[in-house]
Tab-separated table of C-alpha atoms and ligand atoms in Angstrom:
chain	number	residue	atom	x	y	z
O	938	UNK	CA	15.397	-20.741	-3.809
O	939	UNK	CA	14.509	-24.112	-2.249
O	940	UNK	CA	12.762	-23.517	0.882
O	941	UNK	CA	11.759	-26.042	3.765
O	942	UNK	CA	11.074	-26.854	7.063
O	943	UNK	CA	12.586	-28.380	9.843
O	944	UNK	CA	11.935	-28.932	13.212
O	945	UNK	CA	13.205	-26.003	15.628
O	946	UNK	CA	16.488	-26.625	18.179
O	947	UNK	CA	17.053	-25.189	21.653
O	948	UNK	CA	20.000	-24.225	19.690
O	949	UNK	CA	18.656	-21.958	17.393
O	950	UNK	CA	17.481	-19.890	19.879
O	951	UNK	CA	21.058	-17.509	19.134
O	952	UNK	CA	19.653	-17.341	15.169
O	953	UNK	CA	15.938	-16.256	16.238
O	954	UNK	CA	16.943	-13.834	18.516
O	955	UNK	CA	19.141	-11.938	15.798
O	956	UNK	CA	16.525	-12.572	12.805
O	957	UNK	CA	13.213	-11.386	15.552
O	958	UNK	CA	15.089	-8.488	17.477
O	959	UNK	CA	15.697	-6.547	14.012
O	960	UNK	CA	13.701	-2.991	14.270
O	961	UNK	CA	12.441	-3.191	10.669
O	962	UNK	CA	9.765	-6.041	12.690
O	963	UNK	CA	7.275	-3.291	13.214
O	964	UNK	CA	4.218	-5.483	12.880
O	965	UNK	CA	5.296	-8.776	14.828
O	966	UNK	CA	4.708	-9.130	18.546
O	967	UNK	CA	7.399	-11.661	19.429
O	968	UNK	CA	10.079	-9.754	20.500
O	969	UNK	CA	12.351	-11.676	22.489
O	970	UNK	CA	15.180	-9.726	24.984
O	971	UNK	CA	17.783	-12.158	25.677
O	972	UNK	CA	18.873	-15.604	24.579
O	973	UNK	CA	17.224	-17.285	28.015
O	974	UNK	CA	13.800	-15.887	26.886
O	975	UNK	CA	13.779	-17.410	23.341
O	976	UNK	CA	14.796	-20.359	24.640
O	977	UNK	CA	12.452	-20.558	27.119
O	978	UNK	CA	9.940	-19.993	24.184
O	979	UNK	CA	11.592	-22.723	22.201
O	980	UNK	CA	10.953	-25.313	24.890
O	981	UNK	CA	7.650	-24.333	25.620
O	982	UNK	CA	7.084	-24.710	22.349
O	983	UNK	CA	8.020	-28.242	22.570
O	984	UNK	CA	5.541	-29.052	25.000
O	985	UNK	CA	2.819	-27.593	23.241
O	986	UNK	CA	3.694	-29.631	20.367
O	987	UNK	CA	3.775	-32.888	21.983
O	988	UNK	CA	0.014	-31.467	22.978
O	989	UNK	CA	-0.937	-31.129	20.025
O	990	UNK	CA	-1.925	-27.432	20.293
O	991	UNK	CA	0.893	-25.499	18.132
O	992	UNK	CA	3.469	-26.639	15.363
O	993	UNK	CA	6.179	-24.476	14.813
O	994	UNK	CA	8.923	-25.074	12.395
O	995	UNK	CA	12.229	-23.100	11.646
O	996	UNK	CA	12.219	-22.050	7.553
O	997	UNK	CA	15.416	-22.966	5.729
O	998	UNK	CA	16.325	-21.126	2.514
O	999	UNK	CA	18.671	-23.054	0.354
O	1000	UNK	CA	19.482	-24.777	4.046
O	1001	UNK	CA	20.280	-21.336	5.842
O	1002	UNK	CA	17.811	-21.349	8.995
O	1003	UNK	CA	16.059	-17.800	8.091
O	1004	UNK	CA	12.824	-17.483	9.675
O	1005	UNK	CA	10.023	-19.307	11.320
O	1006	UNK	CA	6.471	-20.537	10.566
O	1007	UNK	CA	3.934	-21.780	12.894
O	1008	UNK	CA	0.178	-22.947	13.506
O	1009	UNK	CA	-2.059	-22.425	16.365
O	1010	UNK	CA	-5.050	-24.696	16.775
O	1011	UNK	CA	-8.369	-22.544	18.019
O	1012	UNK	CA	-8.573	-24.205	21.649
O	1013	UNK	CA	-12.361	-23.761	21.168
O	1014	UNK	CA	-12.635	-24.878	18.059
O	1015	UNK	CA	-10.235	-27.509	17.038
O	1016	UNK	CA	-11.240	-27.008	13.623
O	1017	UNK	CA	-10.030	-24.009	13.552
O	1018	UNK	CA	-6.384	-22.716	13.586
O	1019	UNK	CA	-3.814	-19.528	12.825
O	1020	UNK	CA	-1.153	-19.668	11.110
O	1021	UNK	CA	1.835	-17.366	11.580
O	1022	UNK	CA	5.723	-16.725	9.883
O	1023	UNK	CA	8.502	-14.189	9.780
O	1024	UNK	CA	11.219	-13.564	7.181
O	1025	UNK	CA	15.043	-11.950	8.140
O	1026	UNK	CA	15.039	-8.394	7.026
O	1027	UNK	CA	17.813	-9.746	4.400
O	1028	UNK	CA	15.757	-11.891	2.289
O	1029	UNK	CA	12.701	-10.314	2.272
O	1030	UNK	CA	11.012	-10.158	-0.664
O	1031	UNK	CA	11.947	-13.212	-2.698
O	1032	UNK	CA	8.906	-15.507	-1.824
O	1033	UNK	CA	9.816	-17.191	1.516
O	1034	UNK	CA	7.053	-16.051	3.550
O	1035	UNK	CA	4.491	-17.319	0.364
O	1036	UNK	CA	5.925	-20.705	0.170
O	1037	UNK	CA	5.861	-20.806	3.874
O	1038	UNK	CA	2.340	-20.844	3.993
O	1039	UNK	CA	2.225	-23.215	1.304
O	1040	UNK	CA	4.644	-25.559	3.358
O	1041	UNK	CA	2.181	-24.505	6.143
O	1042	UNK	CA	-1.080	-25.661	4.555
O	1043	UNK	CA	0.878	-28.890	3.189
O	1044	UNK	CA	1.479	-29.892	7.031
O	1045	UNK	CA	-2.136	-29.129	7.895
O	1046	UNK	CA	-3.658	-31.346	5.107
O	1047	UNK	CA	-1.636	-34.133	5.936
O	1048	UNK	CA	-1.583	-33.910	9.860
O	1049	UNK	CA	-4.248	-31.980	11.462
O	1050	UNK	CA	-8.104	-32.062	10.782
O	1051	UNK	CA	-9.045	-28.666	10.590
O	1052	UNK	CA	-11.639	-26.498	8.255
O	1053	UNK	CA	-10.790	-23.007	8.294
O	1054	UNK	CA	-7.136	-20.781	8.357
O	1055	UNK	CA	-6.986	-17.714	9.788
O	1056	UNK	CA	-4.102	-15.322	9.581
O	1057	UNK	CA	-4.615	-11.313	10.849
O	1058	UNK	CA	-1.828	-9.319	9.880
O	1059	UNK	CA	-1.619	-5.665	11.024
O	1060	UNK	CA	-3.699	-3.644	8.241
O	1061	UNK	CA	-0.642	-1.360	7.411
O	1062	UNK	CA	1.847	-4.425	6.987
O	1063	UNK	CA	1.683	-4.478	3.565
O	1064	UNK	CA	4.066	-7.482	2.782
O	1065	UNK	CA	2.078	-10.062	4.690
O	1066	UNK	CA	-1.139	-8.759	3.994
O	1067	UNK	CA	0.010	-9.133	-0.117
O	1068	UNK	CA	1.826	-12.742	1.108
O	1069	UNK	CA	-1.968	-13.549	2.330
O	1070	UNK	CA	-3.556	-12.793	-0.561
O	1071	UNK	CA	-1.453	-14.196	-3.083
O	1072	UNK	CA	-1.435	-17.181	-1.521
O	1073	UNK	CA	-5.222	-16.802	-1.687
O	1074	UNK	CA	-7.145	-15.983	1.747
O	1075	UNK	CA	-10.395	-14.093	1.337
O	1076	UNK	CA	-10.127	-10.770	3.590
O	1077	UNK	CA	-13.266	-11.184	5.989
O	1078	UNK	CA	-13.183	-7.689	8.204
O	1079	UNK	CA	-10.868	-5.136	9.921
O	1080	UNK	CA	-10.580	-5.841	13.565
O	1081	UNK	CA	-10.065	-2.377	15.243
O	1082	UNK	CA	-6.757	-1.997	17.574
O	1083	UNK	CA	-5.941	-6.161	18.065
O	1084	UNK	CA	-2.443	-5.895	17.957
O	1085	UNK	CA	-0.795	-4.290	20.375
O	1086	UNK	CA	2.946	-3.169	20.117
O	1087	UNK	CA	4.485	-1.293	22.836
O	1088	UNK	CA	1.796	1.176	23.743
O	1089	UNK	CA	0.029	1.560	20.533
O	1090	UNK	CA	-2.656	-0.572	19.036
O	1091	UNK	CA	-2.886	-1.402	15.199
O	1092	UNK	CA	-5.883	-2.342	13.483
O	1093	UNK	CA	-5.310	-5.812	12.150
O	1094	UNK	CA	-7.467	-7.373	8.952
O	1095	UNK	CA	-8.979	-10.830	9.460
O	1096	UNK	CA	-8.011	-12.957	6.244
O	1097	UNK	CA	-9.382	-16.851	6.108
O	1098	UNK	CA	-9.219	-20.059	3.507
O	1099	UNK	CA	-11.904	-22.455	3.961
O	1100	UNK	CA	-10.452	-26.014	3.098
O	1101	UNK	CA	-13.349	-28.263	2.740
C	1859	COA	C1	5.809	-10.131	6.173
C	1859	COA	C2	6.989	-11.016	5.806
C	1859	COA	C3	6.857	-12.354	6.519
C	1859	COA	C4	7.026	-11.232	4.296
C	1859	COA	O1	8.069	-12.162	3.993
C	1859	COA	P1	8.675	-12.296	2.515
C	1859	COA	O2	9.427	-13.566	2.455
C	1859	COA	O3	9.370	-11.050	2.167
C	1859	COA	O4	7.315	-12.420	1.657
C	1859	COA	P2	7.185	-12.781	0.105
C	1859	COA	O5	8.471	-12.479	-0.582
C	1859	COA	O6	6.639	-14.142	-0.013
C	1859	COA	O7	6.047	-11.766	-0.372
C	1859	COA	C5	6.079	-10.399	-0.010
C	1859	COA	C6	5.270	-9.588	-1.025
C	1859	COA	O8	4.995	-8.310	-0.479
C	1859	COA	C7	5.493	-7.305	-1.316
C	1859	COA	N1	5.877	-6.193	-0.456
C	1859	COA	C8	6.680	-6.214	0.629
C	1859	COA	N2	6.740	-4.978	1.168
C	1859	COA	C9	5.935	-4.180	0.421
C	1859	COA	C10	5.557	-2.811	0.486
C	1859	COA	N3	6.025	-2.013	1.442
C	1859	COA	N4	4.710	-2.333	-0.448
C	1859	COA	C11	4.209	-3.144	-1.413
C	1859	COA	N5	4.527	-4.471	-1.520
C	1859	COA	C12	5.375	-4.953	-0.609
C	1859	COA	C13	6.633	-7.966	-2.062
C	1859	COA	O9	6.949	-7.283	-3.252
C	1859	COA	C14	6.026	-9.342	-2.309
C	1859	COA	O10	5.064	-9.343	-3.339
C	1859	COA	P3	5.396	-9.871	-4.830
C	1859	COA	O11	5.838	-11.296	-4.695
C	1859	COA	O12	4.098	-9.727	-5.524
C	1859	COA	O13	6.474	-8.984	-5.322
C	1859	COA	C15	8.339	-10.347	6.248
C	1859	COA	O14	8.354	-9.032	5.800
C	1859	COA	C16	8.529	-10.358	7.762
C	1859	COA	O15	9.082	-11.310	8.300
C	1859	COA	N6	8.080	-9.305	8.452
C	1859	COA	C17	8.205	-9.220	9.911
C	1859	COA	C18	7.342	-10.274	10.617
C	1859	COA	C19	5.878	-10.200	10.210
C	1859	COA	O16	5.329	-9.119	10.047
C	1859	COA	N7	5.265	-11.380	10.059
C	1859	COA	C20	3.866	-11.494	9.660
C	1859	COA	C21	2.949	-11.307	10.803
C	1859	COA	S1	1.269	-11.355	10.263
């Protein structure tokens, strides 16, 4: 399956919607209500972009727009940054979400100067914490109730590449 980025549209904020508002995202905080609210999100996005503060790209499988990927730079520490991505229920499981963060890391080589990737997915969601690993992130810690969905709080494990 040929995955790749592209830039995200106001337009695809119909496509996100569908793909984020699916109840099997139990881990993911992003949970957008109606169409004006993602694209709200979308354009904001845009603006942060031009700032130079967060990248976010729509994935493409074999040219079907079917998830997103993005990176947050530490406002702190610039040489720091998160990276983030989520898959449509229907193709989980065949390697998007790994080669995501391979197309990820690609873009942050070539574009951004920064030292150290974090990612910290919720400690009982087991496909990105495996996504994480296989793509080679050292777990550093457990970091008790971060993530907060609805009322409850999940414990969330901090995984990190160094890349120089
Ligand atoms: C997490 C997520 C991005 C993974 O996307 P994906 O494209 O399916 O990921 P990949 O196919 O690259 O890898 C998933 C791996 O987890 C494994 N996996 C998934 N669910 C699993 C489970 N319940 N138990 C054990 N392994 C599991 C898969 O088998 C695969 O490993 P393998 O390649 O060794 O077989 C996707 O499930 C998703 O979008 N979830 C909702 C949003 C989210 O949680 N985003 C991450 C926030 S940190």
């Amino acid at each position: 399956m040929k995955v790749e980025f592209r830039n995200p549209r106001i337009s695809d904020a119909k496509r996100y919607l569908e793909i984020l508002s699916h109840p099997n995202f139990t881990y993911f905080p992003a949970k957008p209500k109606t169409l004006k609210e993602e694209q709200d999100f979308l354009r904001m996005m845009k603006k942060l972009q031009k700032e130079k503060s967060q990248y976010n790209f729509a994935v493409l499988a074999n040219g079907k727009h079917v998830g997103g990927a993005g990176i947050k730079i530490n406002q702190q520490f610039p040489y720091i940054c998160e990276i983030g991505y989520f898959v449509d229920h229907k193709y989980w499981n065949k390697g998007i979400a790994t080669k995501s963060v391979q197309l990820l890391e690609k873009f942050i080589i070539e574009n951004i100067d920064i030292v150290r990737i974090e990612i910290a997915p919720a400690k009982d969601n087991i496909g990105s914490c495996k996504v994480v690993i296989k793509s080679g992130y050292k777990k550093e810690g457990t970091m008790k109730k971060y993530l907060k969905i609805g009322d409850v709080y999940h414990d969330c494990c901090l995984y990190a590449k160094v890349l120089r």
